[in-house]
Amino acid sequence: MKKTVLAFSRVTPQMVERLQQDFNVIVPNPKQGDINAQFNEALPQAHGLIGVGRKLGRAQLENAQQLQVVSSVSVGYDNYDLAYLNERGIMLTNTPDVLTQSTADLAFALLMSSARRVPELDAWTKAGQWQATVGAPLFGTDVFGKTLGIVGMGNIGAAIARRGRLGFNMPVIYSGNSRKTALEQELGAQYRSLDQLLGEADFVCLVVPLSDKTRHLISHRELALMKPGAILVNISRGPVVDEPALIEALQNNRIRGAGLDVYEREPLSDSPLFALSNAVTLPHIGSATHETRDAMANRALDNLRSALLGERPRDLVNPQVFKG
Ligand code: DGY
């Protein structure tokens, strides 16, 4: 008998078609009423879940007694209660690697647009305000040759560092749990404590996963350590930054600006950030390119398929629960 897969966020028709080759597929449909109710009703039948952006833990999964795998179409897995999944022997998979370059591109886009005030000046031009040559009040800050600080030198951090070092001649400093000696040799990157990095970097890019250790890693004290002309870029997870503290620092021009893709509460609505010309706000689009989202979907499908067919999935987050 075919196993059942339940989608917990939007999945493309192509994904459904691929899944249907091996499984019964249930996709909650907003046209048929409340999708949360449909999801909860289908849970007891589900052997596999696939999707992104839904918190899944004890309260949500108690009725999913047949569940074998949760396949997340994301690299980050802070939405899932890993301890609970382990306790239940449920596999969790993610989609690393395939989004590294597009996410690093976005970090750089935020860095550049904050430094050169691109969204602000675009809006200004379109509002018909360009009557004379732009003067100092609208000048930006240089990127080339400035110091790039990477907080969390994983694959994405390294991809951002390469862009900075090789494309913009930026000295790279980094902080994190461990020294990356190969990268130090490749890029001349230098290790710093977080406090040292904050005091030295012209651009601080946050690329750490969200955990109890990194929640509010950047708050009032850390923002106060940053240079007055520095720009903070966050492409990791919103709660890594104490958002009210950042808003205060931006309102007081304590730092020059921030380029943000992630927020403490998403979707972001009605935020004081909207009134700040020194904040560039994007809607969590680090991996949102056609190529990358297709690659992530395929990777998540492969992981789900392997898990439900008894093979070890390629991107298994909790290998200890695999019963091969
Ligand atoms: C990821 O893959 O973790 C992206 O941030 C999308 O959630």
GROMACS .gro file of C-alpha atoms and ligand atoms in nm:
model
  331
    1MET     CA    1   0.000   0.000   0.000
    2LYS     CA    2   0.126   0.348  -0.089
    3LYS     CA    3   0.235   0.568   0.199
    4THR     CA    4   0.080   0.912   0.247
    5VAL     CA    5   0.260   1.244   0.217
    6LEU     CA    6   0.103   1.562   0.353
    7ALA     CA    7   0.227   1.905   0.242
    8PHE     CA    8   0.243   2.172   0.512
    9SER     CA    9   0.307   2.470   0.286
   10ARG     CA   10   0.265   2.558  -0.079
   11VAL     CA   11   0.408   2.290  -0.308
   12THR     CA   12   0.435   2.323  -0.683
   13PRO     CA   13   0.230   2.107  -0.923
   14GLN     CA   14   0.563   1.954  -1.039
   15MET     CA   15   0.643   1.847  -0.683
   16VAL     CA   16   0.297   1.694  -0.642
   17GLU     CA   17   0.336   1.510  -0.972
   18ARG     CA   18   0.673   1.367  -0.865
   19LEU     CA   19   0.542   1.263  -0.526
   20GLN     CA   20   0.236   1.096  -0.675
   21GLN     CA   21   0.459   0.846  -0.855
   22ASP     CA   22   0.527   0.676  -0.520
   23PHE     CA   23   0.284   0.815  -0.263
   24ASN     CA   24  -0.067   0.933  -0.192
   25VAL     CA   25  -0.038   1.308  -0.168
   26ILE     CA   26  -0.254   1.545   0.034
   27VAL     CA   27  -0.217   1.918  -0.024
   28PRO     CA   28  -0.443   2.142   0.186
   29ASN     CA   29  -0.628   2.377  -0.048
   30PRO     CA   30  -0.729   2.728   0.065
   31LYS     CA   31  -1.025   2.713  -0.176
   32GLN     CA   32  -1.164   2.426   0.030
   33GLY     CA   33  -1.163   2.612   0.362
   34ASP     CA   34  -0.920   2.653   0.649
   35ILE     CA   35  -0.587   2.496   0.551
   36ASN     CA   36  -0.485   2.444   0.915
   37ALA     CA   37  -0.800   2.242   0.978
   38GLN     CA   38  -0.735   2.037   0.661
   39PHE     CA   39  -0.375   1.979   0.771
   40ASN     CA   40  -0.478   1.866   1.120
   41GLU     CA   41  -0.745   1.637   0.982
   42ALA     CA   42  -0.500   1.467   0.744
   43LEU     CA   43  -0.217   1.433   1.000
   44PRO     CA   44  -0.313   1.090   1.139
   45GLN     CA   45  -0.275   0.939   0.789
   46ALA     CA   46   0.061   1.101   0.713
   47HIS     CA   47   0.383   0.900   0.690
   48GLY     CA   48   0.574   1.199   0.558
   49LEU     CA   49   0.542   1.577   0.579
   50ILE     CA   50   0.698   1.821   0.335
   51GLY     CA   51   0.706   2.200   0.338
   52VAL     CA   52   0.851   2.505   0.508
   53GLY     CA   53   0.752   2.775   0.753
   54ARG     CA   54   0.535   2.585   1.002
   55LYS     CA   55   0.627   2.524   1.365
   56LEU     CA   56   0.614   2.150   1.430
   57GLY     CA   57   0.655   2.004   1.776
   58ARG     CA   58   0.471   1.799   2.036
   59ALA     CA   59   0.148   2.001   2.029
   60GLN     CA   60   0.123   1.991   1.650
   61LEU     CA   61   0.234   1.633   1.592
   62GLU     CA   62   0.066   1.437   1.869
   63ASN     CA   63  -0.195   1.304   1.624
   64ALA     CA   64   0.063   1.208   1.362
   65GLN     CA   65   0.114   0.858   1.494
   66GLN     CA   66   0.234   0.712   1.162
   67LEU     CA   67   0.483   0.988   1.092
   68GLN     CA   68   0.829   0.875   0.981
   69VAL     CA   69   0.984   1.187   0.829
   70VAL     CA   70   0.956   1.564   0.813
   71SER     CA   71   1.123   1.697   0.498
   72SER     CA   72   1.187   2.069   0.531
   73VAL     CA   73   1.232   2.274   0.215
   74SER     CA   74   1.485   2.495   0.395
   75VAL     CA   75   1.836   2.480   0.529
   76GLY     CA   76   1.738   2.620   0.870
   77TYR     CA   77   1.542   2.387   1.097
   78ASP     CA   78   1.469   2.605   1.399
   79ASN     CA   79   1.094   2.562   1.337
   80TYR     CA   80   1.107   2.198   1.443
   81ASP     CA   81   1.130   2.058   1.793
   82LEU     CA   82   1.425   1.830   1.729
   83ALA     CA   83   1.425   1.678   2.078
   84TYR     CA   84   1.061   1.575   2.029
   85LEU     CA   85   1.126   1.433   1.681
   86ASN     CA   86   1.418   1.235   1.823
   87GLU     CA   87   1.204   1.106   2.108
   88ARG     CA   88   0.946   0.986   1.853
   89GLY     CA   89   1.212   0.846   1.615
   90ILE     CA   90   1.093   1.078   1.336
   91MET     CA   91   1.356   1.171   1.076
   92LEU     CA   92   1.413   1.539   0.993
   93THR     CA   93   1.577   1.643   0.667
   94ASN     CA   94   1.675   1.985   0.529
   95THR     CA   95   1.819   2.127   0.204
   96PRO     CA   96   2.175   2.249   0.258
   97ASP     CA   97   2.425   2.354  -0.013
   98VAL     CA   98   2.179   2.424  -0.294
   99LEU     CA   99   2.092   2.768  -0.156
  100THR     CA  100   2.440   2.877  -0.050
  101GLN     CA  101   2.519   3.098  -0.351
  102SER     CA  102   2.182   3.266  -0.390
  103THR     CA  103   2.166   3.342  -0.018
  104ALA     CA  104   2.518   3.487  -0.029
  105ASP     CA  105   2.411   3.697  -0.330
  106LEU     CA  106   2.124   3.835  -0.128
  107ALA     CA  107   2.348   3.919   0.166
  108PHE     CA  108   2.565   4.115  -0.073
  109ALA     CA  109   2.263   4.282  -0.232
  110LEU     CA  110   2.155   4.399   0.115
  111LEU     CA  111   2.506   4.515   0.197
  112MET     CA  112   2.535   4.712  -0.128
  113SER     CA  113   2.188   4.858  -0.117
  114SER     CA  114   2.228   4.970   0.243
  115ALA     CA  115   2.570   5.121   0.174
  116ARG     CA  116   2.461   5.305  -0.140
  117ARG     CA  117   2.104   5.371  -0.021
  118VAL     CA  118   1.963   5.209  -0.333
  119PRO     CA  119   1.595   5.157  -0.231
  120GLU     CA  120   1.579   5.499  -0.066
  121LEU     CA  121   1.721   5.682  -0.368
  122ASP     CA  122   1.514   5.479  -0.610
  123ALA     CA  123   1.198   5.590  -0.425
  124TRP     CA  124   1.332   5.947  -0.415
  125THR     CA  125   1.395   5.954  -0.790
  126LYS     CA  126   1.055   5.806  -0.873
  127ALA     CA  127   0.891   6.061  -0.645
  128GLY     CA  128   1.026   6.329  -0.883
  129GLN     CA  129   1.263   6.477  -0.626
  130TRP     CA  130   1.567   6.483  -0.855
  131GLN     CA  131   1.577   6.856  -0.928
  132ALA     CA  132   1.952   6.910  -0.895
  133THR     CA  133   2.272   6.713  -0.839
  134VAL     CA  134   2.250   6.496  -0.529
  135GLY     CA  135   2.432   6.650  -0.230
  136ALA     CA  136   2.603   6.517   0.078
  137PRO     CA  137   2.284   6.444   0.276
  138LEU     CA  138   2.210   6.166   0.026
  139PHE     CA  139   2.561   6.029  -0.012
  140GLY     CA  140   2.628   5.667   0.075
  141THR     CA  141   2.932   5.486   0.204
  142ASP     CA  142   3.201   5.293   0.012
  143VAL     CA  143   3.211   4.915   0.005
  144PHE     CA  144   3.537   4.845  -0.182
  145GLY     CA  145   3.824   4.787   0.060
  146LYS     CA  146   3.613   4.813   0.376
  147THR     CA  147   3.628   4.549   0.650
  148LEU     CA  148   3.375   4.269   0.623
  149GLY     CA  149   3.276   4.092   0.946
  150ILE     CA  150   3.110   3.753   0.919
  151VAL     CA  151   2.936   3.622   1.229
  152GLY     CA  152   2.905   3.246   1.170
  153MET     CA  153   3.150   3.120   0.908
  154GLY     CA  154   2.960   2.823   0.765
  155ASN     CA  155   2.910   2.759   0.394
  156ILE     CA  156   2.698   3.069   0.340
  157GLY     CA  157   2.931   3.285   0.549
  158ALA     CA  158   3.226   3.162   0.342
  159ALA     CA  159   3.041   3.239   0.017
  160ILE     CA  160   2.976   3.596   0.137
  161ALA     CA  161   3.340   3.627   0.247
  162ARG     CA  162   3.461   3.521  -0.102
  163ARG     CA  163   3.241   3.784  -0.265
  164GLY     CA  164   3.381   4.049  -0.033
  165ARG     CA  165   3.745   3.946  -0.055
  166LEU     CA  166   3.769   3.859  -0.424
  167GLY     CA  167   3.516   4.103  -0.565
  168PHE     CA  168   3.558   4.405  -0.339
  169ASN     CA  169   3.906   4.367  -0.191
  170MET     CA  170   3.761   4.360   0.160
  171PRO     CA  171   3.967   4.238   0.454
  172VAL     CA  172   3.757   3.962   0.612
  173ILE     CA  173   3.724   3.902   0.985
  174TYR     CA  174   3.497   3.637   1.134
  175SER     CA  175   3.369   3.501   1.461
  176GLY     CA  176   3.207   3.171   1.547
  177ASN     CA  177   3.247   2.844   1.731
  178SER     CA  178   3.558   2.729   1.550
  179ARG     CA  179   3.859   2.850   1.352
  180LYS     CA  180   3.842   2.790   0.974
  181THR     CA  181   4.207   2.751   0.889
  182ALA     CA  182   4.153   2.661   0.522
  183LEU     CA  183   3.952   2.978   0.473
  184GLU     CA  184   4.207   3.182   0.664
  185GLN     CA  185   4.464   3.063   0.410
  186GLU     CA  186   4.238   3.106   0.108
  187LEU     CA  187   4.111   3.454   0.188
  188GLY     CA  188   4.345   3.583   0.456
  189ALA     CA  189   4.041   3.585   0.685
  190GLN     CA  190   4.119   3.655   1.050
  191TYR     CA  191   3.942   3.517   1.354
  192ARG     CA  192   3.802   3.757   1.615
  193SER     CA  193   3.585   3.734   1.924
  194LEU     CA  194   3.236   3.868   1.854
  195ASP     CA  195   3.307   4.185   2.053
  196GLN     CA  196   3.630   4.250   1.863
  197LEU     CA  197   3.458   4.191   1.531
  198LEU     CA  198   3.177   4.432   1.616
  199GLY     CA  199   3.430   4.702   1.700
  200GLU     CA  200   3.631   4.655   1.380
  201ALA     CA  201   3.393   4.567   1.096
  202ASP     CA  202   3.239   4.820   0.859
  203PHE     CA  203   2.983   4.559   0.758
  204VAL     CA  204   2.861   4.295   1.002
  205CYS     CA  205   2.684   4.000   0.835
  206LEU     CA  206   2.488   3.763   1.058
  207VAL     CA  207   2.487   3.409   0.923
  208VAL     CA  208   2.439   3.198   1.237
  209PRO     CA  209   2.162   2.941   1.284
  210LEU     CA  210   1.902   3.029   1.546
  211SER     CA  211   1.950   2.845   1.874
  212ASP     CA  212   1.924   2.921   2.245
  213LYS     CA  213   2.283   3.044   2.220
  214THR     CA  214   2.224   3.282   1.930
  215ARG     CA  215   1.882   3.424   2.026
  216HIS     CA  216   1.935   3.801   2.072
  217LEU     CA  217   2.305   3.758   2.004
  218ILE     CA  218   2.290   4.120   1.889
  219SER     CA  219   2.123   4.347   2.143
  220HIS     CA  220   2.185   4.691   2.298
  221ARG     CA  221   2.535   4.608   2.424
  222GLU     CA  222   2.652   4.461   2.093
  223LEU     CA  223   2.502   4.744   1.885
  224ALA     CA  224   2.684   4.990   2.109
  225LEU     CA  225   3.012   4.816   2.022
  226MET     CA  226   2.964   4.869   1.647
  227LYS     CA  227   3.128   5.157   1.465
  228PRO     CA  228   2.894   5.455   1.412
  229GLY     CA  229   2.936   5.418   1.036
  230ALA     CA  230   2.879   5.042   1.031
  231ILE     CA  231   2.599   4.850   0.861
  232LEU     CA  232   2.436   4.536   1.001
  233VAL     CA  233   2.313   4.272   0.757
  234ASN     CA  234   2.089   3.992   0.883
  235ILE     CA  235   2.006   3.700   0.654
  236SER     CA  236   2.002   3.435   0.928
  237ARG     CA  237   1.694   3.439   1.149
  238GLY     CA  238   1.513   3.739   1.292
  239PRO     CA  239   1.541   3.648   1.661
  240VAL     CA  240   1.923   3.652   1.636
  241VAL     CA  241   1.875   4.030   1.666
  242ASP     CA  242   1.685   4.206   1.944
  243GLU     CA  243   1.466   4.397   1.700
  244PRO     CA  244   1.351   4.680   1.934
  245ALA     CA  245   1.719   4.739   2.024
  246LEU     CA  246   1.809   4.757   1.654
  247ILE     CA  247   1.521   4.992   1.579
  248GLU     CA  248   1.638   5.221   1.859
  249ALA     CA  249   1.996   5.216   1.726
  250LEU     CA  250   1.873   5.301   1.375
  251GLN     CA  251   1.638   5.574   1.496
  252ASN     CA  252   1.925   5.736   1.687
  253ASN     CA  253   2.170   5.683   1.399
  254ARG     CA  254   2.383   5.487   1.643
  255ILE     CA  255   2.485   5.278   1.341
  256ARG     CA  256   2.461   5.384   0.978
  257GLY     CA  257   2.209   5.127   0.863
  258ALA     CA  258   2.074   4.775   0.846
  259GLY     CA  259   1.992   4.539   0.563
  260LEU     CA  260   1.736   4.288   0.680
  261ASP     CA  261   1.581   3.980   0.525
  262VAL     CA  262   1.448   3.825   0.847
  263TYR     CA  263   1.252   3.950   1.150
  264GLU     CA  264   1.142   3.845   1.495
  265ARG     CA  265   0.786   3.804   1.363
  266GLU     CA  266   0.721   3.713   1.003
  267PRO     CA  267   0.549   3.824   0.788
  268LEU     CA  268   0.656   4.170   0.902
  269SER     CA  269   0.367   4.417   0.917
  270ASP     CA  270   0.324   4.758   1.065
  271SER     CA  271   0.681   4.781   1.199
  272PRO     CA  272   0.868   5.098   1.305
  273LEU     CA  273   1.130   4.973   1.055
  274PHE     CA  274   0.901   5.089   0.773
  275ALA     CA  275   0.954   5.451   0.876
  276LEU     CA  276   1.334   5.423   0.873
  277SER     CA  277   1.518   5.522   0.557
  278ASN     CA  278   1.836   5.362   0.696
  279ALA     CA  279   1.673   5.016   0.707
  280VAL     CA  280   1.643   4.806   0.392
  281THR     CA  281   1.366   4.552   0.452
  282LEU     CA  282   1.319   4.245   0.235
  283PRO     CA  283   1.053   3.972   0.282
  284HIS     CA  284   1.273   3.668   0.372
  285ILE     CA  285   1.389   3.598   0.018
  286GLY     CA  286   1.742   3.464   0.076
  287SER     CA  287   1.677   3.155  -0.135
  288ALA     CA  288   1.396   3.294  -0.349
  289THR     CA  289   1.523   3.249  -0.704
  290HIS     CA  290   1.362   3.017  -0.956
  291GLU     CA  291   1.674   2.804  -0.984
  292THR     CA  292   1.737   2.772  -0.613
  293ARG     CA  293   1.378   2.709  -0.509
  294ASP     CA  294   1.355   2.434  -0.775
  295ALA     CA  295   1.678   2.281  -0.648
  296MET     CA  296   1.553   2.296  -0.287
  297ALA     CA  297   1.222   2.136  -0.383
  298ASN     CA  298   1.400   1.852  -0.563
  299ARG     CA  299   1.639   1.799  -0.276
  300ALA     CA  300   1.350   1.789  -0.026
  301LEU     CA  301   1.163   1.543  -0.248
  302ASP     CA  302   1.466   1.318  -0.277
  303ASN     CA  303   1.509   1.323   0.102
  304LEU     CA  304   1.143   1.242   0.162
  305ARG     CA  305   1.139   0.968  -0.097
  306SER     CA  306   1.452   0.800   0.043
  307ALA     CA  307   1.319   0.814   0.398
  308LEU     CA  308   0.983   0.661   0.310
  309LEU     CA  309   1.139   0.393   0.090
  310GLY     CA  310   1.369   0.284   0.374
  311GLU     CA  311   1.691   0.440   0.244
  312ARG     CA  312   1.903   0.682   0.443
  313PRO     CA  313   1.816   1.035   0.324
  314ARG     CA  314   2.108   1.244   0.202
  315ASP     CA  315   2.039   1.539   0.434
  316LEU     CA  316   1.938   1.369   0.755
  317VAL     CA  317   1.958   1.614   1.045
  318ASN     CA  318   1.911   1.348   1.314
  319PRO     CA  319   2.097   1.036   1.190
  320GLN     CA  320   2.057   0.866   1.529
  321VAL     CA  321   1.691   0.790   1.454
  322PHE     CA  322   1.759   0.619   1.120
  323LYS     CA  323   1.677   0.252   1.135
  324GLY     CA  324   1.856   0.128   0.823
  325DGY     C1  325   1.621   2.852   0.479
  325DGY     O1  326   1.633   2.767   0.392
  325DGY     O2  327   1.647   2.829   0.598
  325DGY     C2  328   1.567   2.984   0.437
  325DGY     O3  329   1.587   3.084   0.530
  325DGY     C3  330   1.419   2.969   0.410
  325DGY     O4  331   1.353   2.952   0.532
   0.00000   0.00000   0.00000
